[in-house]
């Protein structure tokens, strides 16, 4: 009967508009939820077969929910360096579990990048979902295999231990005075029996030679301890533009080497223009030998080596002497800069655009921890939402592909930013009004159909 179909059509309208109201309510409630994607209920008519010509049977309406997951929210500035926004396509890969992750543990996908560091050092967002990434090995390498999700681990930025970096490079910026007079000690100088290193220990002219100029540099070993080394110069009369030079440890007991901790001795040469002449310098061995110091490990047989009592690893230090000059001005040290770092602890975290998570130590060291991977889907709007503003794959969404940020169409990661909700309050309030009116109109259908049925029933009295 047409009246019955009209009543049922009214009921379907009430149900559909109730769903629309629920979606609008969800959108309004999440207007400030990070990376929330608005939902919308669209309506589709239902057509029934018309059995009798000239008569119409109402089919009603059905609600169809549409997600706008692929819609990019506004990237806004945030205060925390671990707040992460994705500029472009892709989702963070997260789990409900931090340590002990296995292939059986479900992975979820979210764009909610409000991450912080929990008590155990893991990066988790507001829904307590753990961020996944490819970990860096101890040798600084990383295995980025997009086809193997099990290579990714929950990122931990605290349980790293202390950081130490041994000195590998020293830059010396200094000048030795070209007009320096030849000292009396030059005539009796001998690097083996009357060295400048000996003078540094006992200051006795009978056993050592006083240098014309000395500079010092600090070297950090493999366990973070600092050692002092001196570079001394004594003006030579032959050949021209030459200086007797020695490098030695202070104190001498830090190394096992030549007399009084001497690790290198020879001539330092300069060109007629006053520039350092490595090709004719013998301080580091043969003519033109690389300007570097090599220390064997404690307990080794070769020399020079670190003292046995120190128990430390071998060191190789490159000396940059390009700014060592011989000009007609006072001998002076402008700068001695060395790399390396003493023992340091984690004080901060930073994330680069390509997803590299690094720990910052209080000794200025930066250590790479992991690289964030982003998952992309052929149809993000087909994802199924789960609690915590996250999603899981479905057949309509298609299989996910893991990509490095900024590679293969994946978006870039912006640190200290968050993606805003895509909800537009003006549109939602407008929808609230039209939904309310449509609901009222559907209720009128039922009221009118009820009155017509009452008239039909009252035909027979």
JSON list of C-alpha atoms in Angstrom, two decimals, residues 101-263:
[
{"chain": "A", "resi": 101, "resn": "UNK", "atom": "CA", "xyz": [57.23, -6.01, 18.91]},
{"chain": "A", "resi": 102, "resn": "UNK", "atom": "CA", "xyz": [56.55, -9.06, 16.74]},
{"chain": "A", "resi": 103, "resn": "UNK", "atom": "CA", "xyz": [55.09, -9.64, 13.29]},
{"chain": "A", "resi": 104, "resn": "UNK", "atom": "CA", "xyz": [51.84, -10.72, 14.93]},
{"chain": "A", "resi": 105, "resn": "UNK", "atom": "CA", "xyz": [51.29, -7.29, 16.51]},
{"chain": "A", "resi": 106, "resn": "UNK", "atom": "CA", "xyz": [48.85, -5.16, 14.54]},
{"chain": "A", "resi": 107, "resn": "UNK", "atom": "CA", "xyz": [50.09, -1.98, 12.90]},
{"chain": "A", "resi": 108, "resn": "UNK", "atom": "CA", "xyz": [47.92, 1.08, 12.63]},
{"chain": "A", "resi": 109, "resn": "UNK", "atom": "CA", "xyz": [48.24, 4.20, 10.51]},
{"chain": "A", "resi": 110, "resn": "UNK", "atom": "CA", "xyz": [47.70, 7.79, 11.59]},
{"chain": "A", "resi": 111, "resn": "UNK", "atom": "CA", "xyz": [48.50, 11.37, 10.69]},
{"chain": "A", "resi": 112, "resn": "UNK", "atom": "CA", "xyz": [48.22, 12.48, 14.30]},
{"chain": "A", "resi": 113, "resn": "UNK", "atom": "CA", "xyz": [51.83, 13.47, 14.95]},
{"chain": "A", "resi": 114, "resn": "UNK", "atom": "CA", "xyz": [51.54, 14.89, 18.47]},
{"chain": "A", "resi": 115, "resn": "UNK", "atom": "CA", "xyz": [54.38, 12.68, 19.72]},
{"chain": "A", "resi": 116, "resn": "UNK", "atom": "CA", "xyz": [56.16, 12.96, 23.04]},
{"chain": "A", "resi": 117, "resn": "UNK", "atom": "CA", "xyz": [58.71, 10.84, 24.89]},
{"chain": "A", "resi": 118, "resn": "UNK", "atom": "CA", "xyz": [57.25, 8.56, 27.56]},
{"chain": "A", "resi": 119, "resn": "UNK", "atom": "CA", "xyz": [58.91, 7.37, 30.78]},
{"chain": "A", "resi": 120, "resn": "UNK", "atom": "CA", "xyz": [60.59, 4.49, 28.94]},
{"chain": "A", "resi": 121, "resn": "UNK", "atom": "CA", "xyz": [62.00, 6.74, 26.22]},
{"chain": "A", "resi": 122, "resn": "UNK", "atom": "CA", "xyz": [59.58, 5.74, 23.43]},
{"chain": "A", "resi": 123, "resn": "UNK", "atom": "CA", "xyz": [57.93, 8.25, 21.11]},
{"chain": "A", "resi": 124, "resn": "UNK", "atom": "CA", "xyz": [54.14, 7.99, 21.58]},
{"chain": "A", "resi": 125, "resn": "UNK", "atom": "CA", "xyz": [51.30, 10.23, 20.47]},
{"chain": "A", "resi": 126, "resn": "UNK", "atom": "CA", "xyz": [48.32, 11.42, 22.51]},
{"chain": "A", "resi": 127, "resn": "UNK", "atom": "CA", "xyz": [46.52, 8.12, 21.89]},
{"chain": "A", "resi": 128, "resn": "UNK", "atom": "CA", "xyz": [49.55, 6.22, 23.32]},
{"chain": "A", "resi": 129, "resn": "UNK", "atom": "CA", "xyz": [50.42, 4.77, 19.94]},
{"chain": "A", "resi": 130, "resn": "UNK", "atom": "CA", "xyz": [54.12, 4.02, 19.42]},
{"chain": "A", "resi": 131, "resn": "UNK", "atom": "CA", "xyz": [55.87, 5.55, 16.40]},
{"chain": "A", "resi": 132, "resn": "UNK", "atom": "CA", "xyz": [57.71, 3.07, 14.14]},
{"chain": "A", "resi": 133, "resn": "UNK", "atom": "CA", "xyz": [60.94, 3.59, 12.22]},
{"chain": "A", "resi": 134, "resn": "UNK", "atom": "CA", "xyz": [63.98, 1.88, 10.75]},
{"chain": "A", "resi": 135, "resn": "UNK", "atom": "CA", "xyz": [66.73, 1.81, 13.43]},
{"chain": "A", "resi": 136, "resn": "UNK", "atom": "CA", "xyz": [70.30, 2.89, 12.73]},
{"chain": "A", "resi": 137, "resn": "UNK", "atom": "CA", "xyz": [72.98, 0.29, 13.42]},
{"chain": "A", "resi": 138, "resn": "UNK", "atom": "CA", "xyz": [75.99, 1.06, 15.60]},
{"chain": "A", "resi": 139, "resn": "UNK", "atom": "CA", "xyz": [78.12, 1.60, 12.48]},
{"chain": "A", "resi": 140, "resn": "UNK", "atom": "CA", "xyz": [75.73, 4.29, 11.20]},
{"chain": "A", "resi": 141, "resn": "UNK", "atom": "CA", "xyz": [74.06, 2.17, 8.51]},
{"chain": "A", "resi": 142, "resn": "UNK", "atom": "CA", "xyz": [70.35, 1.61, 8.10]},
{"chain": "A", "resi": 143, "resn": "UNK", "atom": "CA", "xyz": [68.34, -1.12, 6.39]},
{"chain": "A", "resi": 144, "resn": "UNK", "atom": "CA", "xyz": [65.45, 0.57, 4.60]},
{"chain": "A", "resi": 145, "resn": "UNK", "atom": "CA", "xyz": [63.42, -2.23, 3.04]},
{"chain": "A", "resi": 146, "resn": "UNK", "atom": "CA", "xyz": [59.92, -1.04, 2.07]},
{"chain": "A", "resi": 147, "resn": "UNK", "atom": "CA", "xyz": [58.72, -4.61, 1.57]},
{"chain": "A", "resi": 148, "resn": "UNK", "atom": "CA", "xyz": [59.50, -5.79, 5.12]},
{"chain": "A", "resi": 149, "resn": "UNK", "atom": "CA", "xyz": [57.41, -4.15, 7.83]},
{"chain": "A", "resi": 150, "resn": "UNK", "atom": "CA", "xyz": [59.15, -6.24, 10.50]},
{"chain": "A", "resi": 151, "resn": "UNK", "atom": "CA", "xyz": [62.38, -4.25, 10.06]},
{"chain": "A", "resi": 152, "resn": "UNK", "atom": "CA", "xyz": [60.70, -1.28, 11.71]},
{"chain": "A", "resi": 153, "resn": "UNK", "atom": "CA", "xyz": [60.82, -0.87, 15.48]},
{"chain": "A", "resi": 154, "resn": "UNK", "atom": "CA", "xyz": [59.27, 1.41, 18.08]},
{"chain": "A", "resi": 155, "resn": "UNK", "atom": "CA", "xyz": [61.56, 4.46, 18.24]},
{"chain": "A", "resi": 156, "resn": "UNK", "atom": "CA", "xyz": [63.31, 4.93, 21.58]},
{"chain": "A", "resi": 157, "resn": "UNK", "atom": "CA", "xyz": [65.31, 8.12, 22.11]},
{"chain": "A", "resi": 158, "resn": "UNK", "atom": "CA", "xyz": [66.43, 7.71, 25.72]},
{"chain": "A", "resi": 159, "resn": "UNK", "atom": "CA", "xyz": [67.92, 4.27, 26.28]},
{"chain": "A", "resi": 160, "resn": "UNK", "atom": "CA", "xyz": [71.03, 5.08, 24.26]},
{"chain": "A", "resi": 161, "resn": "UNK", "atom": "CA", "xyz": [73.70, 5.36, 26.92]},
{"chain": "A", "resi": 162, "resn": "UNK", "atom": "CA", "xyz": [76.29, 8.12, 26.87]},
{"chain": "A", "resi": 163, "resn": "UNK", "atom": "CA", "xyz": [77.91, 9.48, 23.71]},
{"chain": "A", "resi": 164, "resn": "UNK", "atom": "CA", "xyz": [81.65, 9.82, 23.15]},
{"chain": "A", "resi": 165, "resn": "UNK", "atom": "CA", "xyz": [83.42, 10.95, 19.98]},
{"chain": "A", "resi": 166, "resn": "UNK", "atom": "CA", "xyz": [87.19, 10.54, 19.68]},
{"chain": "A", "resi": 167, "resn": "UNK", "atom": "CA", "xyz": [89.14, 13.36, 18.05]},
{"chain": "A", "resi": 168, "resn": "UNK", "atom": "CA", "xyz": [89.72, 12.77, 14.36]},
{"chain": "A", "resi": 169, "resn": "UNK", "atom": "CA", "xyz": [90.62, 16.24, 13.09]},
{"chain": "A", "resi": 170, "resn": "UNK", "atom": "CA", "xyz": [92.58, 19.19, 14.46]},
{"chain": "A", "resi": 171, "resn": "UNK", "atom": "CA", "xyz": [92.84, 22.52, 12.65]},
{"chain": "A", "resi": 172, "resn": "UNK", "atom": "CA", "xyz": [95.77, 24.78, 13.58]},
{"chain": "A", "resi": 173, "resn": "UNK", "atom": "CA", "xyz": [95.77, 28.47, 12.70]},
{"chain": "A", "resi": 174, "resn": "UNK", "atom": "CA", "xyz": [99.07, 29.99, 13.84]},
{"chain": "A", "resi": 175, "resn": "UNK", "atom": "CA", "xyz": [102.06, 32.01, 12.67]},
{"chain": "A", "resi": 176, "resn": "UNK", "atom": "CA", "xyz": [105.77, 31.52, 13.35]},
{"chain": "A", "resi": 177, "resn": "UNK", "atom": "CA", "xyz": [107.96, 34.63, 13.12]},
{"chain": "A", "resi": 178, "resn": "UNK", "atom": "CA", "xyz": [110.11, 34.60, 9.99]},
{"chain": "A", "resi": 179, "resn": "UNK", "atom": "CA", "xyz": [112.43, 37.19, 11.54]},
{"chain": "A", "resi": 180, "resn": "UNK", "atom": "CA", "xyz": [113.04, 35.03, 14.61]},
{"chain": "A", "resi": 181, "resn": "UNK", "atom": "CA", "xyz": [116.76, 34.96, 15.43]},
{"chain": "A", "resi": 182, "resn": "UNK", "atom": "CA", "xyz": [118.55, 31.62, 15.47]},
{"chain": "A", "resi": 183, "resn": "UNK", "atom": "CA", "xyz": [118.79, 30.62, 19.14]},
{"chain": "A", "resi": 184, "resn": "UNK", "atom": "CA", "xyz": [122.00, 29.33, 20.71]},
{"chain": "A", "resi": 185, "resn": "UNK", "atom": "CA", "xyz": [120.33, 26.00, 21.45]},
{"chain": "A", "resi": 186, "resn": "UNK", "atom": "CA", "xyz": [119.84, 25.28, 17.77]},
{"chain": "A", "resi": 187, "resn": "UNK", "atom": "CA", "xyz": [123.50, 24.32, 17.38]},
{"chain": "A", "resi": 188, "resn": "UNK", "atom": "CA", "xyz": [123.23, 21.52, 19.98]},
{"chain": "A", "resi": 189, "resn": "UNK", "atom": "CA", "xyz": [119.64, 20.51, 19.27]},
{"chain": "A", "resi": 190, "resn": "UNK", "atom": "CA", "xyz": [119.05, 16.78, 18.81]},
{"chain": "A", "resi": 191, "resn": "UNK", "atom": "CA", "xyz": [115.55, 15.31, 18.61]},
{"chain": "A", "resi": 192, "resn": "UNK", "atom": "CA", "xyz": [116.70, 12.08, 20.26]},
{"chain": "A", "resi": 193, "resn": "UNK", "atom": "CA", "xyz": [119.08, 13.26, 23.01]},
{"chain": "A", "resi": 194, "resn": "UNK", "atom": "CA", "xyz": [118.41, 16.98, 23.55]},
{"chain": "A", "resi": 195, "resn": "UNK", "atom": "CA", "xyz": [114.79, 17.40, 22.47]},
{"chain": "A", "resi": 196, "resn": "UNK", "atom": "CA", "xyz": [112.21, 20.11, 23.03]},
{"chain": "A", "resi": 197, "resn": "UNK", "atom": "CA", "xyz": [110.03, 17.42, 24.65]},
{"chain": "A", "resi": 198, "resn": "UNK", "atom": "CA", "xyz": [112.84, 16.89, 27.22]},
{"chain": "A", "resi": 199, "resn": "UNK", "atom": "CA", "xyz": [112.89, 20.63, 27.92]},
{"chain": "A", "resi": 200, "resn": "UNK", "atom": "CA", "xyz": [109.14, 20.57, 28.62]},
{"chain": "A", "resi": 201, "resn": "UNK", "atom": "CA", "xyz": [109.75, 17.94, 31.33]},
{"chain": "A", "resi": 202, "resn": "UNK", "atom": "CA", "xyz": [112.85, 19.23, 33.14]},
{"chain": "A", "resi": 203, "resn": "UNK", "atom": "CA", "xyz": [113.76, 22.63, 31.62]},
{"chain": "A", "resi": 204, "resn": "UNK", "atom": "CA", "xyz": [117.42, 21.66, 31.77]},
{"chain": "A", "resi": 205, "resn": "UNK", "atom": "CA", "xyz": [119.62, 22.98, 28.90]},
{"chain": "A", "resi": 206, "resn": "UNK", "atom": "CA", "xyz": [121.99, 20.07, 29.44]},
{"chain": "A", "resi": 207, "resn": "UNK", "atom": "CA", "xyz": [119.35, 17.54, 28.47]},
{"chain": "A", "resi": 208, "resn": "UNK", "atom": "CA", "xyz": [116.78, 19.53, 26.49]},
{"chain": "A", "resi": 209, "resn": "UNK", "atom": "CA", "xyz": [116.43, 22.40, 24.03]},
{"chain": "A", "resi": 210, "resn": "UNK", "atom": "CA", "xyz": [114.15, 25.37, 24.71]},
{"chain": "A", "resi": 211, "resn": "UNK", "atom": "CA", "xyz": [111.77, 25.95, 21.77]},
{"chain": "A", "resi": 212, "resn": "UNK", "atom": "CA", "xyz": [111.20, 29.35, 20.17]},
{"chain": "A", "resi": 213, "resn": "UNK", "atom": "CA", "xyz": [107.44, 28.85, 20.02]},
{"chain": "A", "resi": 214, "resn": "UNK", "atom": "CA", "xyz": [104.95, 26.30, 21.39]},
{"chain": "A", "resi": 215, "resn": "UNK", "atom": "CA", "xyz": [101.23, 25.77, 20.87]},
{"chain": "A", "resi": 216, "resn": "UNK", "atom": "CA", "xyz": [98.96, 23.22, 22.51]},
{"chain": "A", "resi": 217, "resn": "UNK", "atom": "CA", "xyz": [96.03, 21.14, 21.34]},
{"chain": "A", "resi": 218, "resn": "UNK", "atom": "CA", "xyz": [93.55, 18.84, 23.07]},
{"chain": "A", "resi": 219, "resn": "UNK", "atom": "CA", "xyz": [92.77, 15.33, 21.90]},
{"chain": "A", "resi": 220, "resn": "UNK", "atom": "CA", "xyz": [89.84, 13.21, 23.12]},
{"chain": "A", "resi": 221, "resn": "UNK", "atom": "CA", "xyz": [90.36, 9.45, 23.25]},
{"chain": "A", "resi": 222, "resn": "UNK", "atom": "CA", "xyz": [87.93, 6.57, 22.66]},
{"chain": "A", "resi": 223, "resn": "UNK", "atom": "CA", "xyz": [86.51, 6.71, 26.21]},
{"chain": "A", "resi": 224, "resn": "UNK", "atom": "CA", "xyz": [86.01, 10.46, 26.34]},
{"chain": "A", "resi": 225, "resn": "UNK", "atom": "CA", "xyz": [89.14, 11.50, 28.27]},
{"chain": "A", "resi": 226, "resn": "UNK", "atom": "CA", "xyz": [91.07, 14.60, 27.19]},
{"chain": "A", "resi": 227, "resn": "UNK", "atom": "CA", "xyz": [94.83, 14.57, 26.54]},
{"chain": "A", "resi": 228, "resn": "UNK", "atom": "CA", "xyz": [97.08, 17.56, 25.92]},
{"chain": "A", "resi": 229, "resn": "UNK", "atom": "CA", "xyz": [99.69, 17.62, 23.18]},
{"chain": "A", "resi": 230, "resn": "UNK", "atom": "CA", "xyz": [102.22, 20.36, 22.41]},
{"chain": "A", "resi": 231, "resn": "UNK", "atom": "CA", "xyz": [103.68, 21.37, 19.04]},
{"chain": "A", "resi": 232, "resn": "UNK", "atom": "CA", "xyz": [107.04, 23.13, 19.49]},
{"chain": "A", "resi": 233, "resn": "UNK", "atom": "CA", "xyz": [109.11, 25.02, 16.92]},
{"chain": "A", "resi": 234, "resn": "UNK", "atom": "CA", "xyz": [112.82, 25.92, 16.89]},
{"chain": "A", "resi": 235, "resn": "UNK", "atom": "CA", "xyz": [114.14, 28.19, 14.08]},
{"chain": "A", "resi": 236, "resn": "UNK", "atom": "CA", "xyz": [116.69, 26.36, 11.92]},
{"chain": "A", "resi": 237, "resn": "UNK", "atom": "CA", "xyz": [119.55, 27.92, 9.97]},
{"chain": "A", "resi": 238, "resn": "UNK", "atom": "CA", "xyz": [119.46, 25.38, 7.15]},
{"chain": "A", "resi": 239, "resn": "UNK", "atom": "CA", "xyz": [117.65, 24.90, 4.87]},
{"chain": "A", "resi": 240, "resn": "UNK", "atom": "CA", "xyz": [115.93, 28.29, 4.45]},
{"chain": "A", "resi": 241, "resn": "UNK", "atom": "CA", "xyz": [112.37, 28.67, 5.78]},
{"chain": "A", "resi": 242, "resn": "UNK", "atom": "CA", "xyz": [112.69, 25.61, 8.00]},
{"chain": "A", "resi": 243, "resn": "UNK", "atom": "CA", "xyz": [111.90, 24.94, 11.65]},
{"chain": "A", "resi": 244, "resn": "UNK", "atom": "CA", "xyz": [112.79, 22.00, 13.85]},
{"chain": "A", "resi": 245, "resn": "UNK", "atom": "CA", "xyz": [109.44, 20.72, 15.12]},
{"chain": "A", "resi": 246, "resn": "UNK", "atom": "CA", "xyz": [108.23, 18.20, 17.67]},
{"chain": "A", "resi": 247, "resn": "UNK", "atom": "CA", "xyz": [104.87, 16.95, 18.83]},
{"chain": "A", "resi": 248, "resn": "UNK", "atom": "CA", "xyz": [104.75, 15.48, 22.32]},
{"chain": "A", "resi": 249, "resn": "UNK", "atom": "CA", "xyz": [102.30, 14.54, 25.06]},
{"chain": "A", "resi": 250, "resn": "UNK", "atom": "CA", "xyz": [101.80, 16.50, 28.27]},
{"chain": "A", "resi": 251, "resn": "UNK", "atom": "CA", "xyz": [102.27, 14.63, 30.56]},
{"chain": "A", "resi": 252, "resn": "UNK", "atom": "CA", "xyz": [104.62, 12.28, 28.75]},
{"chain": "A", "resi": 253, "resn": "UNK", "atom": "CA", "xyz": [103.15, 9.29, 30.62]},
{"chain": "A", "resi": 254, "resn": "UNK", "atom": "CA", "xyz": [99.99, 9.44, 28.48]},
{"chain": "A", "resi": 255, "resn": "UNK", "atom": "CA", "xyz": [101.83, 7.74, 25.63]},
{"chain": "A", "resi": 256, "resn": "UNK", "atom": "CA", "xyz": [104.57, 5.23, 24.98]},
{"chain": "A", "resi": 257, "resn": "UNK", "atom": "CA", "xyz": [106.72, 6.92, 22.35]},
{"chain": "A", "resi": 258, "resn": "UNK", "atom": "CA", "xyz": [110.01, 8.76, 21.95]},
{"chain": "A", "resi": 259, "resn": "UNK", "atom": "CA", "xyz": [111.89, 10.70, 24.65]},
{"chain": "A", "resi": 260, "resn": "UNK", "atom": "CA", "xyz": [109.60, 12.51, 27.11]},
{"chain": "A", "resi": 261, "resn": "UNK", "atom": "CA", "xyz": [106.42, 11.56, 25.24]},
{"chain": "A", "resi": 262, "resn": "UNK", "atom": "CA", "xyz": [107.64, 12.65, 21.82]},
{"chain": "A", "resi": 263, "resn": "UNK", "atom": "CA", "xyz": [105.35, 11.28, 19.07]}
]
